[in-house]
Coordinates of C-alpha atoms and ligand atoms in Angstrom, one line a residue:
M1 CA -61.6 1.1 -89.0
H2 CA -58.6 -0.6 -90.4
P3 CA -59.3 -2.7 -93.6
F4 CA -59.5 -6.5 -93.0
T5 CA -60.6 -9.7 -94.7
Y6 CA -63.5 -11.8 -93.3
T7 CA -63.8 -15.6 -93.7
R8 CA -66.5 -17.8 -92.2
V9 CA -65.3 -21.3 -91.5
S10 CA -67.5 -24.4 -90.9
D11 CA -65.0 -26.9 -89.5
T12 CA -62.1 -26.8 -87.2
R13 CA -59.5 -27.9 -89.8
E14 CA -60.5 -24.9 -91.9
A15 CA -60.3 -22.7 -88.8
L16 CA -56.8 -23.9 -87.9
N17 CA -55.5 -23.4 -91.4
A18 CA -56.8 -19.8 -91.4
G19 CA -55.4 -19.3 -87.9
R20 CA -52.0 -20.6 -88.9
R21 CA -52.0 -18.0 -91.7
G22 CA -52.4 -15.3 -89.0
G23 CA -56.2 -14.9 -89.0
R24 CA -57.8 -13.7 -85.7
Y25 CA -60.6 -15.9 -84.5
L26 CA -64.0 -14.1 -84.1
A27 CA -66.9 -15.5 -82.2
G28 CA -69.4 -13.2 -80.5
G29 CA -67.3 -10.2 -81.4
T30 CA -68.4 -8.2 -78.4
T31 CA -64.8 -7.2 -77.5
L32 CA -62.9 -7.5 -80.7
V33 CA -65.2 -5.5 -82.9
D34 CA -65.4 -2.7 -80.3
L35 CA -61.6 -2.5 -80.2
M36 CA -61.4 -2.6 -84.0
R37 CA -63.7 0.4 -84.2
E38 CA -61.5 2.3 -81.8
T39 CA -58.4 1.2 -83.9
V40 CA -56.9 -0.4 -80.7
E41 CA -57.0 -3.7 -82.6
R42 CA -56.1 -3.8 -86.3
P43 CA -56.3 -7.5 -87.4
E44 CA -55.6 -8.0 -91.1
A45 CA -57.9 -11.1 -91.3
L46 CA -60.9 -12.2 -89.2
V47 CA -61.9 -15.9 -89.1
D48 CA -65.5 -16.3 -88.0
I49 CA -65.7 -19.5 -86.0
S50 CA -69.2 -19.0 -84.7
G51 CA -70.4 -22.0 -86.9
L52 CA -68.1 -24.5 -85.3
P53 CA -69.6 -27.3 -83.2
L54 CA -68.3 -26.0 -79.9
G55 CA -71.6 -25.0 -78.3
E56 CA -72.3 -27.8 -75.9
V57 CA -72.3 -28.2 -72.1
T58 CA -71.6 -31.8 -71.1
V59 CA -70.9 -33.7 -67.8
T60 CA -67.5 -35.3 -67.9
E61 CA -66.9 -39.0 -67.0
R62 CA -65.6 -38.0 -63.6
G63 CA -68.6 -35.8 -62.9
G64 CA -67.1 -32.4 -63.8
L65 CA -68.4 -30.1 -66.5
R66 CA -67.1 -29.3 -69.9
I67 CA -68.4 -26.0 -71.3
G68 CA -67.8 -25.6 -75.1
A69 CA -66.0 -22.4 -76.1
L70 CA -68.9 -21.2 -78.2
V71 CA -71.5 -21.6 -75.5
T72 CA -72.8 -18.1 -74.9
M73 CA -72.7 -16.5 -71.5
S74 CA -76.5 -16.6 -71.3
E75 CA -76.7 -20.3 -72.2
A76 CA -74.0 -21.2 -69.7
A77 CA -75.6 -19.2 -66.9
A78 CA -79.0 -20.8 -67.5
H79 CA -77.8 -24.4 -68.1
P80 CA -79.4 -26.7 -65.4
K81 CA -76.1 -28.5 -64.8
V82 CA -74.1 -25.3 -64.3
R83 CA -76.8 -23.9 -62.0
T84 CA -77.0 -27.0 -59.8
L85 CA -73.3 -28.1 -59.8
Y86 CA -71.5 -24.7 -59.8
P87 CA -73.8 -21.8 -59.0
V88 CA -70.7 -19.6 -58.7
I89 CA -70.4 -19.8 -62.5
S90 CA -74.0 -18.9 -63.1
E91 CA -73.8 -16.0 -60.7
A92 CA -70.6 -14.6 -62.1
L93 CA -72.0 -14.7 -65.6
E94 CA -75.3 -13.1 -64.6
L95 CA -73.5 -10.3 -62.9
S96 CA -71.4 -9.6 -66.1
A97 CA -72.1 -7.1 -68.9
S98 CA -75.7 -6.6 -70.1
A99 CA -78.3 -9.1 -71.2
Q100 CA -77.7 -8.2 -74.9
L101 CA -73.9 -8.8 -74.5
R102 CA -74.5 -12.1 -72.6
N103 CA -76.6 -13.3 -75.5
M104 CA -73.8 -12.7 -78.0
A105 CA -70.6 -13.2 -76.1
T106 CA -69.1 -16.7 -75.7
I107 CA -67.3 -18.5 -72.9
G108 CA -64.1 -18.7 -75.0
G109 CA -64.3 -15.0 -75.9
N110 CA -65.0 -14.0 -72.3
I111 CA -61.8 -15.4 -71.0
M112 CA -59.9 -13.8 -73.9
Q113 CA -61.4 -10.4 -73.4
R114 CA -59.0 -7.5 -73.0
T115 CA -58.6 -5.1 -70.2
R116 CA -60.9 -2.1 -69.6
C117 CA -58.0 0.2 -68.7
T118 CA -59.0 3.5 -70.2
Y119 CA -55.5 4.2 -71.4
F120 CA -55.4 0.9 -73.3
R121 CA -58.5 2.1 -75.2
D122 CA -57.2 5.6 -75.9
V123 CA -54.8 5.3 -78.8
T124 CA -53.2 8.7 -77.9
A125 CA -52.0 7.4 -74.5
A126 CA -48.8 5.6 -73.6
C127 CA -49.7 1.9 -73.1
N128 CA -47.2 -1.0 -73.0
K129 CA -50.0 -3.5 -73.6
R130 CA -51.2 -1.8 -76.8
Q131 CA -47.8 -0.6 -78.0
P132 CA -44.9 -2.3 -76.2
G133 CA -42.2 0.0 -75.0
S134 CA -44.4 3.1 -75.0
G135 CA -44.8 3.3 -71.2
C136 CA -47.8 3.0 -68.9
A137 CA -50.0 6.1 -68.5
A138 CA -52.0 4.4 -65.7
R139 CA -49.0 4.2 -63.3
E140 CA -48.9 8.0 -62.8
G141 CA -52.4 8.6 -64.1
V142 CA -55.9 7.8 -62.8
N143 CA -55.6 4.3 -61.4
R144 CA -58.5 3.9 -59.1
T145 CA -59.8 0.8 -60.9
H146 CA -56.5 -0.8 -61.5
A147 CA -54.8 -3.9 -60.0
I148 CA -53.1 -4.2 -56.6
L149 CA -51.9 -7.8 -57.1
G150 CA -49.7 -9.3 -59.8
T151 CA -48.7 -5.9 -61.2
S152 CA -45.3 -5.0 -62.9
D153 CA -43.5 -1.8 -63.8
A154 CA -44.8 -2.4 -67.3
C155 CA -48.6 -2.8 -66.6
V156 CA -51.1 -2.5 -63.7
A157 CA -54.3 -3.4 -65.6
T158 CA -56.9 -5.8 -64.2
H159 CA -58.4 -8.7 -66.0
P160 CA -62.0 -7.8 -66.6
S161 CA -63.8 -11.2 -66.7
D162 CA -66.1 -12.3 -63.8
V163 CA -66.5 -15.9 -64.9
A164 CA -62.7 -16.3 -65.1
V165 CA -62.6 -15.6 -61.4
A166 CA -65.0 -18.5 -60.8
F167 CA -62.9 -20.7 -63.2
A168 CA -59.8 -19.8 -61.3
A169 CA -61.4 -20.6 -57.9
L170 CA -62.6 -24.0 -59.2
E171 CA -59.2 -24.8 -60.7
A172 CA -60.6 -25.2 -64.2
S173 CA -58.6 -26.1 -67.3
V174 CA -58.7 -24.9 -70.8
H175 CA -58.9 -27.3 -73.8
L176 CA -57.0 -26.0 -76.9
L177 CA -56.6 -27.2 -80.4
G178 CA -53.8 -26.1 -82.6
P179 CA -51.6 -27.1 -85.6
D180 CA -49.8 -29.6 -83.3
G181 CA -53.0 -31.2 -82.0
E182 CA -55.0 -31.0 -78.8
R183 CA -53.7 -30.0 -75.4
R184 CA -55.1 -29.0 -72.0
I185 CA -53.7 -26.3 -69.8
A186 CA -54.5 -25.4 -66.2
F187 CA -56.6 -22.2 -66.0
A188 CA -54.0 -20.8 -63.6
D189 CA -51.4 -21.1 -66.4
F190 CA -53.6 -19.9 -69.2
L191 CA -53.9 -16.2 -68.3
L192 CA -50.5 -14.5 -68.0
R193 CA -49.4 -11.8 -65.6
P194 CA -47.9 -8.8 -67.4
G195 CA -44.3 -9.0 -66.3
S196 CA -42.2 -7.2 -68.9
T197 CA -44.5 -8.4 -71.8
P198 CA -48.0 -7.2 -71.0
Q199 CA -49.0 -7.4 -74.6
R200 CA -48.9 -11.2 -74.2
E201 CA -52.0 -12.1 -72.2
Q202 CA -52.6 -15.8 -72.7
A203 CA -50.4 -18.9 -73.0
L204 CA -51.8 -19.6 -76.5
R205 CA -49.5 -20.9 -79.3
H206 CA -49.7 -19.5 -82.8
G207 CA -53.0 -20.5 -84.4
E208 CA -54.4 -22.3 -81.3
L209 CA -58.2 -22.3 -80.7
I210 CA -60.0 -22.6 -77.4
T211 CA -62.4 -25.5 -77.6
A212 CA -63.7 -25.8 -74.1
V213 CA -63.3 -24.9 -70.4
E214 CA -63.5 -27.9 -68.1
I215 CA -64.5 -27.7 -64.4
P216 CA -63.2 -30.6 -62.3
A217 CA -65.5 -32.8 -60.2
L218 CA -65.4 -31.5 -56.7
P219 CA -66.6 -33.3 -53.5
R220 CA -70.3 -33.0 -52.8
P221 CA -72.2 -31.3 -51.3
L222 CA -70.5 -28.1 -52.6
K223 CA -71.9 -24.7 -51.9
S224 CA -70.7 -21.9 -54.0
G225 CA -71.4 -18.3 -55.0
Y226 CA -70.0 -15.1 -56.5
L227 CA -70.1 -11.6 -55.1
K228 CA -69.3 -8.5 -57.2
V229 CA -68.7 -5.1 -55.8
R230 CA -68.9 -2.2 -58.3
D231 CA -69.7 1.5 -58.6
R232 CA -73.2 0.8 -60.0
Q233 CA -75.4 -2.2 -59.9
S234 CA -75.6 -2.9 -63.6
Y235 CA -73.3 -3.1 -66.6
E236 CA -70.2 -2.3 -64.7
F237 CA -66.9 -4.0 -64.0
A238 CA -65.8 -5.2 -60.6
L239 CA -63.9 -3.0 -58.1
T240 CA -63.5 -6.2 -56.1
S241 CA -65.2 -9.6 -56.4
A242 CA -65.0 -13.0 -54.7
A243 CA -65.8 -16.5 -55.9
V244 CA -66.1 -19.0 -53.1
A245 CA -66.8 -22.8 -53.1
L246 CA -66.9 -24.8 -49.8
H247 CA -67.3 -28.5 -49.1
V248 CA -68.4 -29.0 -45.5
R249 CA -68.8 -32.5 -44.1
G250 CA -69.1 -33.6 -40.5
G251 CA -69.1 -30.0 -39.3
L252 CA -65.7 -29.2 -40.8
I253 CA -64.6 -27.5 -44.0
R254 CA -63.0 -30.2 -46.1
E255 CA -62.4 -28.2 -49.3
A256 CA -62.2 -24.5 -50.0
R257 CA -61.8 -22.8 -53.3
V258 CA -61.5 -19.0 -53.2
A259 CA -60.5 -16.4 -55.8
A260 CA -60.8 -12.7 -56.2
G261 CA -61.5 -10.4 -59.2
G262 CA -61.1 -6.7 -59.9
V263 CA -57.8 -6.7 -57.9
G264 CA -55.3 -8.7 -60.0
T265 CA -53.8 -8.5 -63.4
V266 CA -55.2 -12.0 -63.7
P267 CA -58.1 -13.6 -61.7
W268 CA -56.5 -13.9 -58.3
K269 CA -56.5 -17.3 -56.5
L270 CA -56.3 -17.0 -52.7
P271 CA -54.4 -20.1 -51.4
A272 CA -53.6 -18.5 -48.0
V273 CA -57.4 -17.9 -47.5
E274 CA -58.1 -21.5 -48.6
R275 CA -55.5 -23.0 -46.2
H276 CA -56.9 -21.0 -43.4
L277 CA -60.3 -22.5 -43.9
V278 CA -59.6 -26.2 -44.5
G279 CA -60.0 -28.4 -41.4
E280 CA -61.8 -25.7 -39.5
R281 CA -65.4 -25.4 -38.2
P282 CA -67.4 -22.7 -39.9
S283 CA -67.9 -19.6 -37.8
G284 CA -68.0 -15.9 -38.1
A285 CA -64.6 -15.5 -36.5
L286 CA -63.2 -18.0 -39.0
W287 CA -64.5 -16.0 -42.0
T288 CA -63.0 -12.8 -40.6
A289 CA -59.6 -14.4 -39.9
A290 CA -59.4 -16.1 -43.3
A291 CA -60.5 -13.0 -45.2
A292 CA -57.8 -11.0 -43.4
R293 CA -55.3 -12.9 -45.6
A294 CA -56.9 -12.0 -48.9
A295 CA -54.7 -9.0 -49.7
E296 CA -51.4 -10.5 -48.8
G297 CA -48.7 -9.3 -51.2
A298 CA -50.8 -6.3 -52.5
H299 CA -49.1 -3.2 -53.9
P300 CA -51.7 -0.5 -54.2
L301 CA -51.3 2.5 -56.4
Q302 CA -52.1 6.1 -55.6
H303 CA -55.8 6.0 -56.2
N304 CA -56.7 2.4 -55.3
R305 CA -55.5 1.9 -51.8
F306 CA -59.2 1.4 -50.8
K307 CA -59.1 -1.9 -52.6
V308 CA -57.0 -3.6 -49.9
E309 CA -59.7 -3.2 -47.3
L310 CA -62.5 -3.7 -49.8
L311 CA -61.1 -7.0 -51.0
K312 CA -60.9 -8.4 -47.4
R313 CA -64.5 -7.3 -46.8
T314 CA -65.7 -8.7 -50.1
V315 CA -64.1 -12.1 -49.3
E316 CA -65.4 -12.1 -45.8
R317 CA -68.9 -11.3 -46.8
Q318 CA -69.0 -14.0 -49.5
L319 CA -67.6 -16.6 -47.1
R320 CA -70.5 -15.7 -44.8
V321 CA -73.0 -16.1 -47.6
V322 CA -71.7 -19.4 -48.8
G323 CA -70.6 -20.8 -45.4
G324 CA -73.9 -19.8 -43.8
T325 CA -72.7 -18.8 -40.4
R326 CA -73.0 -15.2 -39.3
Ligands
SF4_401 FE1 -51.6 0.0 -70.8 FE2 -51.5 -1.7 -68.8 FE3 -50.6 0.7 -68.4 FE4 -53.2 0.3 -68.8 S1 -52.1 -0.4 -67.1 S2 -51.9 1.9 -69.7 S3 -53.2 -1.5 -70.2 S4 -49.7 -0.8 -69.8

């Protein structure tokens, strides 16, 4: 492991000062420490923020939810408000990682986690994300698990988070605190597509700290849920996944929020599917027709063509589960 300094901070001002000097924030450490062991990440200074007061889940004035950045995945998944208002978040968290990891990993860390592309984690392989300008071994290599949406010539890696897919579907926002004060950014703008700079993954400014993720209030009743399709039933990343939330009133779908995971370089919102649903009466035929639009714009690679059909079927199945009509 590369040598580094370690500082534990107890208030946000101290954290921001250390962040401004170039320190990397450390919370649960479940991704960063792994990557440091593999020498993929070589921070000079770690700033342990696990003692900051960012571990609360609260209901906002408008009836949405604010999940503190240091709430662990287990705490968020089990929280009564999360379970009742947005089951899609609980389900996405419970289908992630392992129980041990969920007890350590935080919500802020989860959305910051880095790709599972095997070439990224192999320091002998060409990888533009790890070493800009070195190439992308996955493009011509084994790319079965890689992205089919949002890719670029520089990088085709998927974003690994499940709960980020739920956040994208629900149109969450991310609260940030930095040297210039507080700001809030739409979740859709927080995670960046690779373009020509795949090493830049989030729209964070120098020294900024995530303080919370906020889920907006949505019309009630709202049914929601998360489906994850993977090679094995435990401790595995998604080949495809679907986060769905529907508000049905008077027999018609009034609001639809749909996003997919395992297929995009970022959690992939599906506006064409949502538009197809809104104003319609739930039916099996509607789910099939809407899900047929899920893979629009896909560019599969040599080994992941199967994801195009699998994505449509995943979305269709979860629409049936949440929408309740077979
Ligand atoms: Fe690196 Fe991205 Fe290519 Fe994987 S897909 S090798 S992360 S550049």
